[in-house]
Structure formats: structure tokens, C-alpha cells
N, CA, C and O atoms as a printed pandas DataFrame, in Angstrom:
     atom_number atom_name residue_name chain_id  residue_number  x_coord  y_coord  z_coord
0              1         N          UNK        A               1  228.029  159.067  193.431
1              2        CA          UNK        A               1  228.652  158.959  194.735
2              3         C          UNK        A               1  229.021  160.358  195.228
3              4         O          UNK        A               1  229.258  161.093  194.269
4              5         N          UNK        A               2  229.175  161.099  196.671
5              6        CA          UNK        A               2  228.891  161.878  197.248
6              7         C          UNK        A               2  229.916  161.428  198.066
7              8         O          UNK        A               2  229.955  160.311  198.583
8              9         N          UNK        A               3  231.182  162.765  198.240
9             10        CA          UNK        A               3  231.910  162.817  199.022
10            11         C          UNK        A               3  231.845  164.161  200.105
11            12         O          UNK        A               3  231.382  165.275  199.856
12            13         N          UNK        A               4  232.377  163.746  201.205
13            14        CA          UNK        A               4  232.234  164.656  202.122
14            15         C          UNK        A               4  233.476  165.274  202.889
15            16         O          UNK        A               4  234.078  164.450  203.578
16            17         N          UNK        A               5  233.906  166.387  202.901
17            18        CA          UNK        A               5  235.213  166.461  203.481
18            19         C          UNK        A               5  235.487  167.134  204.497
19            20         O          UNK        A               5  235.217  168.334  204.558
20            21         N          UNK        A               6  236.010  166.545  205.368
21            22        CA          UNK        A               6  236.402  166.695  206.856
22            23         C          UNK        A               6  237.261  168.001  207.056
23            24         O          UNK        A               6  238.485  167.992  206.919
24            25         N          UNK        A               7  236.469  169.231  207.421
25            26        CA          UNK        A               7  237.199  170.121  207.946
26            27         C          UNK        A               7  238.321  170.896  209.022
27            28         O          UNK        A               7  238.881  171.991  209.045
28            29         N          UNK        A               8  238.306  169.591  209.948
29            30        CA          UNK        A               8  239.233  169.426  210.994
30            31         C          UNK        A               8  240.326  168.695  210.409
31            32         O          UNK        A               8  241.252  168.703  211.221
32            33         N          UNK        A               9  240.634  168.062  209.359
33            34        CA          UNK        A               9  241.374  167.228  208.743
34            35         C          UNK        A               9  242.544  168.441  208.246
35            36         O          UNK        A               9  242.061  169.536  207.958
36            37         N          UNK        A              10  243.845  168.304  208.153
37            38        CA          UNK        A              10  244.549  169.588  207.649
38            39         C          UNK        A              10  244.981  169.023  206.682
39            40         O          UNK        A              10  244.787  167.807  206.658
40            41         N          UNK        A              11  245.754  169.677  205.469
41            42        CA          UNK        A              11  246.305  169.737  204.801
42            43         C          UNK        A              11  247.727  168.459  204.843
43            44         O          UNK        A              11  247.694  167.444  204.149
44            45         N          UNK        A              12  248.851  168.790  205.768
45            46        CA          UNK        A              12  249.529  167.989  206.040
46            47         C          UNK        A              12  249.204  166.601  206.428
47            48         O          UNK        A              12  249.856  165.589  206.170
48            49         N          UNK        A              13  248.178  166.696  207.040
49            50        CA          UNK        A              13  247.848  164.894  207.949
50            51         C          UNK        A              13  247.688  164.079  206.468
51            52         O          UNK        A              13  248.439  163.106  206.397
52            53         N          UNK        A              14  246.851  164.305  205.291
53            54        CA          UNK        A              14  246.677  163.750  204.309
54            55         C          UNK        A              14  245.396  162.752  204.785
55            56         O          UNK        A              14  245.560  161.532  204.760
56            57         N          UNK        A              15  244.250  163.277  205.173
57            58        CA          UNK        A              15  243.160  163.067  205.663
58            59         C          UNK        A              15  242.504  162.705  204.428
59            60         O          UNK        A              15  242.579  163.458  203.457
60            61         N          UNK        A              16  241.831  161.556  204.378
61            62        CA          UNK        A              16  241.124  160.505  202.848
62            63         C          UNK        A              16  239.654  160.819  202.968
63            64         O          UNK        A              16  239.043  160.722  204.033
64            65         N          UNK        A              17  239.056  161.240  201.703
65            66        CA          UNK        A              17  237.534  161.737  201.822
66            67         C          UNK        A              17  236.629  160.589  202.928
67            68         O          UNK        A              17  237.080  159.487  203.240
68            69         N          UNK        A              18  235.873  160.900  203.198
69            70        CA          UNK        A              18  234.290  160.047  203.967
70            71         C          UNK        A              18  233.539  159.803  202.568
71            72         O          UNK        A              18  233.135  160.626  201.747
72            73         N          UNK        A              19  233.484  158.364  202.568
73            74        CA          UNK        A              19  231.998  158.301  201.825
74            75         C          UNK        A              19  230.680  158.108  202.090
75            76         O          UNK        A              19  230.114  157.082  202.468
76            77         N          UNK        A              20  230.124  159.479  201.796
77            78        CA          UNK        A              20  228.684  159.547  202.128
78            79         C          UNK        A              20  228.200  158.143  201.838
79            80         O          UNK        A              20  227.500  157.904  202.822
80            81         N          UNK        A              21  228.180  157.522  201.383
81            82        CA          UNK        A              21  227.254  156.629  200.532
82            83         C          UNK        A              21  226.995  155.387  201.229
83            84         O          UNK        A              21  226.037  154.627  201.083
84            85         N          UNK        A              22  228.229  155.267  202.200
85            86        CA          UNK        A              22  228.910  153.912  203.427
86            87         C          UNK        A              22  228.356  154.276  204.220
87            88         O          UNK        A              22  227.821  153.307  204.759
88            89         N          UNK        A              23  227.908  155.846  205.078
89            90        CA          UNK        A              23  227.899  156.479  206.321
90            91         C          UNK        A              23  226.355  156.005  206.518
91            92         O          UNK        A              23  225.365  155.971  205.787
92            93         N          UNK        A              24  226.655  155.636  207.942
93            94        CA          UNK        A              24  225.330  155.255  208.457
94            95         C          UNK        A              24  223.978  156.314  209.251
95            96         O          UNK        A              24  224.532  157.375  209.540
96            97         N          UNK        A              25  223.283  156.341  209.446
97            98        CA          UNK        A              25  221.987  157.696  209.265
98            99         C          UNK        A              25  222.749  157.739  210.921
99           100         O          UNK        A              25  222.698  158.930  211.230
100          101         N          UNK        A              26  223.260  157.138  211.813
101          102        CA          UNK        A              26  224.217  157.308  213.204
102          103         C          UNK        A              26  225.171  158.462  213.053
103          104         O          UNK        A              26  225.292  159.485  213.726
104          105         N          UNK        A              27  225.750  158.073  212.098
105          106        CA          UNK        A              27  226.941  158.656  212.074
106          107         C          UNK        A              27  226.918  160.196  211.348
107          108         O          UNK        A              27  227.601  161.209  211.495
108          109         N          UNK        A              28  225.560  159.758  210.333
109          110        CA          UNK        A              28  225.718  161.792  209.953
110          111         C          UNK        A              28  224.699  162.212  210.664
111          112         O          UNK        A              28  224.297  163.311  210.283
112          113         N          UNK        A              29  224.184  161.807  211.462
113          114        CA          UNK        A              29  222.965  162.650  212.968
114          115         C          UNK        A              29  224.640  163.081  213.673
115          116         O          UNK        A              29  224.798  164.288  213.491
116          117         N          UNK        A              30  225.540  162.630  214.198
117          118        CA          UNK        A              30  226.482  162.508  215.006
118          119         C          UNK        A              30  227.245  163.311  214.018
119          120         O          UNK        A              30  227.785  164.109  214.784
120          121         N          UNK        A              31  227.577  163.575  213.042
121          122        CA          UNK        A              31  228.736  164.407  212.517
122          123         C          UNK        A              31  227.561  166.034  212.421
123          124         O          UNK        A              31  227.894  167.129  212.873
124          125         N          UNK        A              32  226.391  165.771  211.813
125          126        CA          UNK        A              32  225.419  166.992  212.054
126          127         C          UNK        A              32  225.977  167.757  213.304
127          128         O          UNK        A              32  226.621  168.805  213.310
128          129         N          UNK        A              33  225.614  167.055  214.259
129          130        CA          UNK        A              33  225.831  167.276  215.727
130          131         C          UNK        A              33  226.764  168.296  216.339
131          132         O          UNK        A              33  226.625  169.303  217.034
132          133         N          UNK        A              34  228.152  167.381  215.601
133          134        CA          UNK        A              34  229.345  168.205  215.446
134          135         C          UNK        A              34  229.626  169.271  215.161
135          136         O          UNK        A              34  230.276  170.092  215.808
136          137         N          UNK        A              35  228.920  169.399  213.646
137          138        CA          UNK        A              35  229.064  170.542  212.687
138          139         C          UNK        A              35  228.227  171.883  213.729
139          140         O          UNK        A              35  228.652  173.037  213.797
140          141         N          UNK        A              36  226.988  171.362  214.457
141          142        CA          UNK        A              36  226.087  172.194  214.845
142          143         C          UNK        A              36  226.948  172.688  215.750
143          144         O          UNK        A              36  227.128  173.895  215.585
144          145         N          UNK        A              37  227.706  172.095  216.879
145          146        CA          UNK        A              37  228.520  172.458  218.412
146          147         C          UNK        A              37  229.507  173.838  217.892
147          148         O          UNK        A              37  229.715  174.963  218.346
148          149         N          UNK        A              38  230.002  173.008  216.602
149          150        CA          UNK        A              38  231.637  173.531  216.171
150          151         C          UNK        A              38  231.137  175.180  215.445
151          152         O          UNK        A              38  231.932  176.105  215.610
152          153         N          UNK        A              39  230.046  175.409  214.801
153          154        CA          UNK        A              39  229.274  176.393  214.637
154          155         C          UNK        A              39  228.706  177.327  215.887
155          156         O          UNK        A              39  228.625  178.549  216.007
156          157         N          UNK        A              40  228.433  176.491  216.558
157          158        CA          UNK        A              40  228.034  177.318  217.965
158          159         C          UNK        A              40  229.231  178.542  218.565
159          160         O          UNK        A              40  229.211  179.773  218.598
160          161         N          UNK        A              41  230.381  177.349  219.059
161          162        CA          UNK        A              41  231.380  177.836  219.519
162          163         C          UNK        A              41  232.223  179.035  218.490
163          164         O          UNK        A              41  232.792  179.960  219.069
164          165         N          UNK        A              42  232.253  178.983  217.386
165          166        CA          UNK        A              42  232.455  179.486  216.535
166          167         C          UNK        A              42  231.767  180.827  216.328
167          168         O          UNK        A              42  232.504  181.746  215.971
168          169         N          UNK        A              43  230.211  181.142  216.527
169          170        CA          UNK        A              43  229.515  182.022  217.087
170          171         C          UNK        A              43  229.836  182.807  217.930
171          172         O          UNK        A              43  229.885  184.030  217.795
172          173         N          UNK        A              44  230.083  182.186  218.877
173          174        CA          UNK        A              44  229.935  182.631  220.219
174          175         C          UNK        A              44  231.633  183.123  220.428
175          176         O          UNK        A              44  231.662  184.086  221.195
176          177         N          UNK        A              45  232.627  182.837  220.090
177          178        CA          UNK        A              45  233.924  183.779  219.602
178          179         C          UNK        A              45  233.809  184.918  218.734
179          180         O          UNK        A              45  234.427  185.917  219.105
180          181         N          UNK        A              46  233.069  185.006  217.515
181          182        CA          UNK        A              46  232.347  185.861  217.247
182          183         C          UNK        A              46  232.329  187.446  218.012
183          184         O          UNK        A              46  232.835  188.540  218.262
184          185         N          UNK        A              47  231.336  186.523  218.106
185          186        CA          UNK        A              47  230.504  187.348  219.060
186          187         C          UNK        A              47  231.501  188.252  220.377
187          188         O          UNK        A              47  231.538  189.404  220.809
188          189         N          UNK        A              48  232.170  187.035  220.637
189          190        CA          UNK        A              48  233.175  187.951  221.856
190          191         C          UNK        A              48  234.215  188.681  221.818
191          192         O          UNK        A              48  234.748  189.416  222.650
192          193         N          UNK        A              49  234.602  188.227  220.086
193          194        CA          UNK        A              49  235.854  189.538  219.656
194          195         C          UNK        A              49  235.348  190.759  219.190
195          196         O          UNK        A              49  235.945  191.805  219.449
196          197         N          UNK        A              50  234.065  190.743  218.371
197          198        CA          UNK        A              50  232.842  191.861  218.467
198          199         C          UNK        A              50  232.679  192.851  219.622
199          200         O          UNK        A              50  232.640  194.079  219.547
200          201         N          UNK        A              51  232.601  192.144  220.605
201          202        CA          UNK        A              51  232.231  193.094  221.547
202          203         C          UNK        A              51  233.152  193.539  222.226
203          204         O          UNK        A              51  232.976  194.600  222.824
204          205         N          UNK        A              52  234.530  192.770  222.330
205          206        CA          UNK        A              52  235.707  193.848  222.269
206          207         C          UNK        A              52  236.563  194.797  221.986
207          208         O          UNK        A              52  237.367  195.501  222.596
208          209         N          UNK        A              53  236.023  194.574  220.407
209          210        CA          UNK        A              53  236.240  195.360  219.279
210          211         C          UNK        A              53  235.381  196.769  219.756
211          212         O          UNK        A              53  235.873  197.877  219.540
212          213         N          UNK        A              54  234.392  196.654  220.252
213          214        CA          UNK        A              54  233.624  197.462  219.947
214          215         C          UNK        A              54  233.743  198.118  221.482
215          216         O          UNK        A              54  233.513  199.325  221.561
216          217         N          UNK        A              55  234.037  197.503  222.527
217          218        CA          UNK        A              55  234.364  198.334  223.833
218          219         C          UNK        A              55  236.116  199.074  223.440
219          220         O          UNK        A              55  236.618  199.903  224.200
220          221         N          UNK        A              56  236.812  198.598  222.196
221          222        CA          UNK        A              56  237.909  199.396  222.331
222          223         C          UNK        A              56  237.735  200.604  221.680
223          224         O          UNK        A              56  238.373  201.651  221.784
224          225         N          UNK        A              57  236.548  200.242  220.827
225          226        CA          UNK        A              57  236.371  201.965  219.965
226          227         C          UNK        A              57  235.278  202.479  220.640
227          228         O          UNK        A              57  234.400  202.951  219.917
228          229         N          UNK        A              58  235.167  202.500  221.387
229          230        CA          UNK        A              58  233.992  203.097  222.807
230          231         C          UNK        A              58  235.249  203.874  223.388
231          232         O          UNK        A              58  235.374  205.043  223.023
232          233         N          UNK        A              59  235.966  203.471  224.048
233          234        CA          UNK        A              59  237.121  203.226  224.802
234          235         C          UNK        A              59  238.083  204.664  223.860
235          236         O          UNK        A              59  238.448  205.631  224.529
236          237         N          UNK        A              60  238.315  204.627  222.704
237          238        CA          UNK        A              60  238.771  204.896  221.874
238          239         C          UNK        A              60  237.823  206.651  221.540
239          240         O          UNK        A              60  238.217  207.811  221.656
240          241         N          UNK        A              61  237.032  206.300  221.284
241          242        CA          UNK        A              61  236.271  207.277  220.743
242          243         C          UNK        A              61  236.030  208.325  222.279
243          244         O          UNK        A              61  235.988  209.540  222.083
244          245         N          UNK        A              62  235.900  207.874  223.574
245          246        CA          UNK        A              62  236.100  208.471  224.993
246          247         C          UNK        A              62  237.026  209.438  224.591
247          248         O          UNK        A              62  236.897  210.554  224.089
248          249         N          UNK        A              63  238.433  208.448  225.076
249          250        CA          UNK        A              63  239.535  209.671  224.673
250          251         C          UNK        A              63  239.667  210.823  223.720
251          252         O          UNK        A              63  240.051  211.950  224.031
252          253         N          UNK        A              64  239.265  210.369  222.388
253          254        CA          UNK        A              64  239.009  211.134  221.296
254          255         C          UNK        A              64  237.864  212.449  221.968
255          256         O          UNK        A              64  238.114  213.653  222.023
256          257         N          UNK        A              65  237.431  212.210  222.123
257          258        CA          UNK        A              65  236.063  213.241  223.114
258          259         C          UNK        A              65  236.519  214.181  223.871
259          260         O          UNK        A              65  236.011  215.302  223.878
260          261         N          UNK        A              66  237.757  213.776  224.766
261          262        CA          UNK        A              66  237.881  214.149  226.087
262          263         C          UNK        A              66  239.250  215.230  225.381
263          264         O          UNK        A              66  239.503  216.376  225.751
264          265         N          UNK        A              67  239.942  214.466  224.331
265          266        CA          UNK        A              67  240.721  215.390  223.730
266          267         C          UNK        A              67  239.982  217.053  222.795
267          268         O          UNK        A              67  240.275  218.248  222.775
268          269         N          UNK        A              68  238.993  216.213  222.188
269          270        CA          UNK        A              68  238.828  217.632  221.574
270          271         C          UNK        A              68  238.301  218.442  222.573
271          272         O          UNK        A              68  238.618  219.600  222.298
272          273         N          UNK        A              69  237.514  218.390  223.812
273          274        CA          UNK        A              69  237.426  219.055  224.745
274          275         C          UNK        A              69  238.746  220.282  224.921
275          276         O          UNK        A              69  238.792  221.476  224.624
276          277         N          UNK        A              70  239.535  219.539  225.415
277          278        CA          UNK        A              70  240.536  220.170  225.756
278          279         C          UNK        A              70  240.965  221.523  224.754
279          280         O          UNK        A              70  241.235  222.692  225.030
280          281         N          UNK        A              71  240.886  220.732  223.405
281          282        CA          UNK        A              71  241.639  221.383  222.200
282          283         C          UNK        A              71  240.574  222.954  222.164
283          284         O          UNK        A              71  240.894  224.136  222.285
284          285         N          UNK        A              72  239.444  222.392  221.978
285          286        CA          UNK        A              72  238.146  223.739  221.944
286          287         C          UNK        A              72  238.797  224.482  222.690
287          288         O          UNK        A              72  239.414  225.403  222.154
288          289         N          UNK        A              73  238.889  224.265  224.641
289          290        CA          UNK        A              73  239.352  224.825  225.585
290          291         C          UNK        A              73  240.076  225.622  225.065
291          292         O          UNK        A              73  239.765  226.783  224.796
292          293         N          UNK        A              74  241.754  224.786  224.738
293          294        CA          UNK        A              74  242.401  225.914  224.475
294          295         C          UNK        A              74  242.378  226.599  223.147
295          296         O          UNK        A              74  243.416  227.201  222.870
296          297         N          UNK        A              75  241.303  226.638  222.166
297          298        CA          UNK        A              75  241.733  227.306  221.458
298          299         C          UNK        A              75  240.388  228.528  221.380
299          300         O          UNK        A              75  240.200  229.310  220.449
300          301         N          UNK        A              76  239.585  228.407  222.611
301          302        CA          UNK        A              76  238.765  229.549  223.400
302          303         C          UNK        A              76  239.875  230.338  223.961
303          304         O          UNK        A              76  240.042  231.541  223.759
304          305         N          UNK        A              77  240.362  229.841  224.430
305          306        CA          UNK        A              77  241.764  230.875  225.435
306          307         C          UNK        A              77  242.328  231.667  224.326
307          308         O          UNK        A              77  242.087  232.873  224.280
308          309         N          UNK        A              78  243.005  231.136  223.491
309          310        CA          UNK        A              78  243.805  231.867  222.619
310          311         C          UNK        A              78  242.797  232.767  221.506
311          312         O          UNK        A              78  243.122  233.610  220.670
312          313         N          UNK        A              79  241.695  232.315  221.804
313          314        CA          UNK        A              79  240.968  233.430  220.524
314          315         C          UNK        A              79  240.689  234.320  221.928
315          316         O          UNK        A              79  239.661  234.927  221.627
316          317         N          UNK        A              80  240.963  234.634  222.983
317          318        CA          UNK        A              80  240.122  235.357  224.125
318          319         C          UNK        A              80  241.552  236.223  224.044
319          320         O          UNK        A              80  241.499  237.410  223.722
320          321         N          UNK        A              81  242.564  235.719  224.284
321          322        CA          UNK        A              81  243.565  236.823  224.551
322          323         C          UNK        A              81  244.436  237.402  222.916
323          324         O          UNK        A              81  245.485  238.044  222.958
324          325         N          UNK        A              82  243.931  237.118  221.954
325          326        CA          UNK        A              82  244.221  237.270  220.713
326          327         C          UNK        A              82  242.895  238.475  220.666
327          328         O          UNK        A              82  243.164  239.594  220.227
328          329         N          UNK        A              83  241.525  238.175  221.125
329          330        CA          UNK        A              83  240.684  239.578  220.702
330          331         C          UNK        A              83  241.101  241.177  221.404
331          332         O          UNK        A              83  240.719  242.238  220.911
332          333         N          UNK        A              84  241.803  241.081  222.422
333          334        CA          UNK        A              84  242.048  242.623  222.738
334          335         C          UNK        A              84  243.380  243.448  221.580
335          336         O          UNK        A              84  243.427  244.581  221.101
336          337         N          UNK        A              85  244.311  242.265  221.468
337          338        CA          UNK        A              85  245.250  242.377  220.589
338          339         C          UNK        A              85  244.054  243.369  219.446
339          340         O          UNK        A              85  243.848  244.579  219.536
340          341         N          UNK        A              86  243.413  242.398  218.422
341          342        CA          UNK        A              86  242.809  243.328  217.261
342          343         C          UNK        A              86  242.193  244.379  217.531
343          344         O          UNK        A              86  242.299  245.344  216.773
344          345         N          UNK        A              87  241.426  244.438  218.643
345          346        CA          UNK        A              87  240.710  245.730  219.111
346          347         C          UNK        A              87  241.774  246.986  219.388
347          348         O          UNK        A              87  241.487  248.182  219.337
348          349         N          UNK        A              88  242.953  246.460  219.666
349          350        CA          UNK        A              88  243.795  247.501  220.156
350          351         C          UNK        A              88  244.136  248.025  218.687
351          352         O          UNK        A              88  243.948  249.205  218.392
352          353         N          UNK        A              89  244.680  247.035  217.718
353          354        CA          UNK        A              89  245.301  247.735  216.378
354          355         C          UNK        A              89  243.699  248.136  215.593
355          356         O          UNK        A              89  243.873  248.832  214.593
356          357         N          UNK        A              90  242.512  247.877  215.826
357          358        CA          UNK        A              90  241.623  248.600  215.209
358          359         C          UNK        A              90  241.300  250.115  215.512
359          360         O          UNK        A              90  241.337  251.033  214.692
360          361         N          UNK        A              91  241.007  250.188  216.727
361          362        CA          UNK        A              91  241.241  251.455  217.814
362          363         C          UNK        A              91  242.376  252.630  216.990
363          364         O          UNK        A              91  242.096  253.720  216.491
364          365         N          UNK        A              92  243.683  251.946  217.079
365          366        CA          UNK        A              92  244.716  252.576  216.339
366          367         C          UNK        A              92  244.049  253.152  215.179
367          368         O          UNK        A              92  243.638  254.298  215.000
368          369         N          UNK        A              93  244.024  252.130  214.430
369          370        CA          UNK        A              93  243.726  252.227  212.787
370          371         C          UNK        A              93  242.711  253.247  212.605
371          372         O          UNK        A              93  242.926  254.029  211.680
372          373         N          UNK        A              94  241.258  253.476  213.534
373          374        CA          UNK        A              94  240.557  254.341  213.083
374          375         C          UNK        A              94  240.993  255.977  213.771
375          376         O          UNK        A              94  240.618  257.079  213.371
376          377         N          UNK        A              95  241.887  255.651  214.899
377          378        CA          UNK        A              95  242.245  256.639  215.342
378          379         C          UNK        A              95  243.158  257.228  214.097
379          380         O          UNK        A              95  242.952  258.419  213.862
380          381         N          UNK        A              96  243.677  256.878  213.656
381          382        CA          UNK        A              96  244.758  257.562  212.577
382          383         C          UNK        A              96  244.476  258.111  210.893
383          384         O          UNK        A              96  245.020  258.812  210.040
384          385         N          UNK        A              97  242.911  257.042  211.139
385          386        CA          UNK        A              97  242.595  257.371  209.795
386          387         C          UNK        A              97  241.599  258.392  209.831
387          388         O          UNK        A              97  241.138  258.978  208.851
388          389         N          UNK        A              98  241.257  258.589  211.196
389          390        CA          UNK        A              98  239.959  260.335  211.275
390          391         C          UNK        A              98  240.901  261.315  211.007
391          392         O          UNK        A              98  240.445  262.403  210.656
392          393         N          UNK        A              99  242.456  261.163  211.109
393          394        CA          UNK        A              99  243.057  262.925  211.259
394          395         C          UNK        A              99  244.256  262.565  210.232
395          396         O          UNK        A              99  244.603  261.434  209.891
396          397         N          UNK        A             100  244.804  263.804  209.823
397          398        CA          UNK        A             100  245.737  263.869  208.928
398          399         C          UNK        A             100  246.679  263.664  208.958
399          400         O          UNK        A             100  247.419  263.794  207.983
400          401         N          UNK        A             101  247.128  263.169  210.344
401          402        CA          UNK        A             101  248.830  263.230  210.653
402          403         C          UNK        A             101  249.128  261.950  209.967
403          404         O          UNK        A             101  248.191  261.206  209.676
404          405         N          UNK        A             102  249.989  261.724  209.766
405          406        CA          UNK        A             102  250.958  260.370  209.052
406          407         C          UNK        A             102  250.397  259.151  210.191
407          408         O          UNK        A             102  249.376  259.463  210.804
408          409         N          UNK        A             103  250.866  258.110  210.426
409          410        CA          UNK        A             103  250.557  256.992  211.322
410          411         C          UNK        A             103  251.505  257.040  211.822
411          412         O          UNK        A             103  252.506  257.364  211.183
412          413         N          UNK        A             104  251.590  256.647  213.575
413          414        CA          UNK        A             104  252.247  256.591  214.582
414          415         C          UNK        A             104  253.345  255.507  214.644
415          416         O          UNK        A             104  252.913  254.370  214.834
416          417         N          UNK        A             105  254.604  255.633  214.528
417          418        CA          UNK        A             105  255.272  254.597  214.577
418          419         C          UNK        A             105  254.908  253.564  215.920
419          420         O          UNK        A             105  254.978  254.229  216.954
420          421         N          UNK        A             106  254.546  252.150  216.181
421          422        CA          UNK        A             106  254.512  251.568  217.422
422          423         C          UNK        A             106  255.863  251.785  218.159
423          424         O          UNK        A             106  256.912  251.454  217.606
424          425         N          UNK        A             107  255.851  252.347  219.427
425          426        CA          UNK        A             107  256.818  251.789  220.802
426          427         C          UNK        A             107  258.041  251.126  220.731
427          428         O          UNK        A             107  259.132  251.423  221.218
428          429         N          UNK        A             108  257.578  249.880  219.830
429          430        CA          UNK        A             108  258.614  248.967  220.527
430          431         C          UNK        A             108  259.002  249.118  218.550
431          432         O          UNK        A             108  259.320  247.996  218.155
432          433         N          UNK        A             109  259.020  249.725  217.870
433          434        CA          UNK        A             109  259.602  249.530  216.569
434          435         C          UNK        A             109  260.915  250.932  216.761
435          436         O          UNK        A             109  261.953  250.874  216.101
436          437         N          UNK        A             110  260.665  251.994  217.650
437          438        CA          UNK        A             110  261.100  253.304  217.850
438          439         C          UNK        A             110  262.703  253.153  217.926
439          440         O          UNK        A             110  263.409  254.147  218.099
């Protein structure tokens, strides 16, 4: 004997097996049926939290994009006004190291 158990049936209701064995070739074309719809719909939710999922990390990954943009940006700026800075203390440096005098105290240390 061959039991079959009802998946819409919960836990609490205390839902009693189907016996295959009673069920008429009506009734499991018609529960087939069921199973096939309830699979469909089931699919097809799927499917539609998928593709929301996937427009939020679209969505997601945009911003992410649009940020490192920015970040490159500014951190082109700051390597742009950071290169005269080294050129200036290199300038120094070889200026002081062609001649014999001691090194120049900077300006603002005086």
C-alpha cells in the first residue's frame, strides 16, 4: 500500500494520509494537475524574486561604479598637487648635495 501526502496540509490541521490505492485515475489526473499549476506558480515567483535580486545588484554595482569614479578623481587631484611638493624637496636635495655648504634650514622651521 502506497501513501501519499498532502503538501498543503500543515502540521497543526492534523491532515490524515490519501490512499493511493482508493484514488481514482480522476482524481490523481486532477491532483497531477494541481501539483503541475502549484509548480508553475512557484516558478514563476522564482523567477520574479531573481530578477529583482538581480536589478538590485545592477542597481548596486551602478553606484559602486559611480563611486570609485569619484574616488580615482580625487585621488588624481591629490597625487597632482602632492607632485610639485616632491619636485620642490628634490630640487632642494640635489641643490645641496652638488656644494659643500651644510643644508639650508626651511623658512618656516627658522
Amino acid at each position: 500500500m502506497f501513501f501519499l501526502f498532502l503538501p498543503w496540509c500543515s502540521p497543526q490541521k492534523k491532515c490524515e494520509e490519501a490512499k493511493v490505492d482508493d484514488a481514482s485515475v480522476e482524481s490523481l489526473n486532477s491532483l497531477e494537475e494541481q501539483f503541475k499549476a502549484a509548480l508553475s506558480i512557484t516558478r514563476a515567483r522564482k523567477t520574479q524574486l531573481m530578477m529583482e535580486f538581480l536589478k538590485n545588484l545592477e542597481e548596486k554595482e551602478k553606484l559602486l561604479r559611480e563611486e570609485n569614479q569619484i574616488l580615482a578623481s580625487q585621488l588624481t587631484k591629490m597625487e597632482k598637487k602632492r607632485l610639485p611638493e616632491t619636485e620642490g624637496v628634490r630640487a632642494m636635495s640635489s641643490e645641496n648635495s652638488s656644494g659643500n655648504s651644510p643644508p639650508e634650514t626651511l623658512p618656516l622651521l627658522k
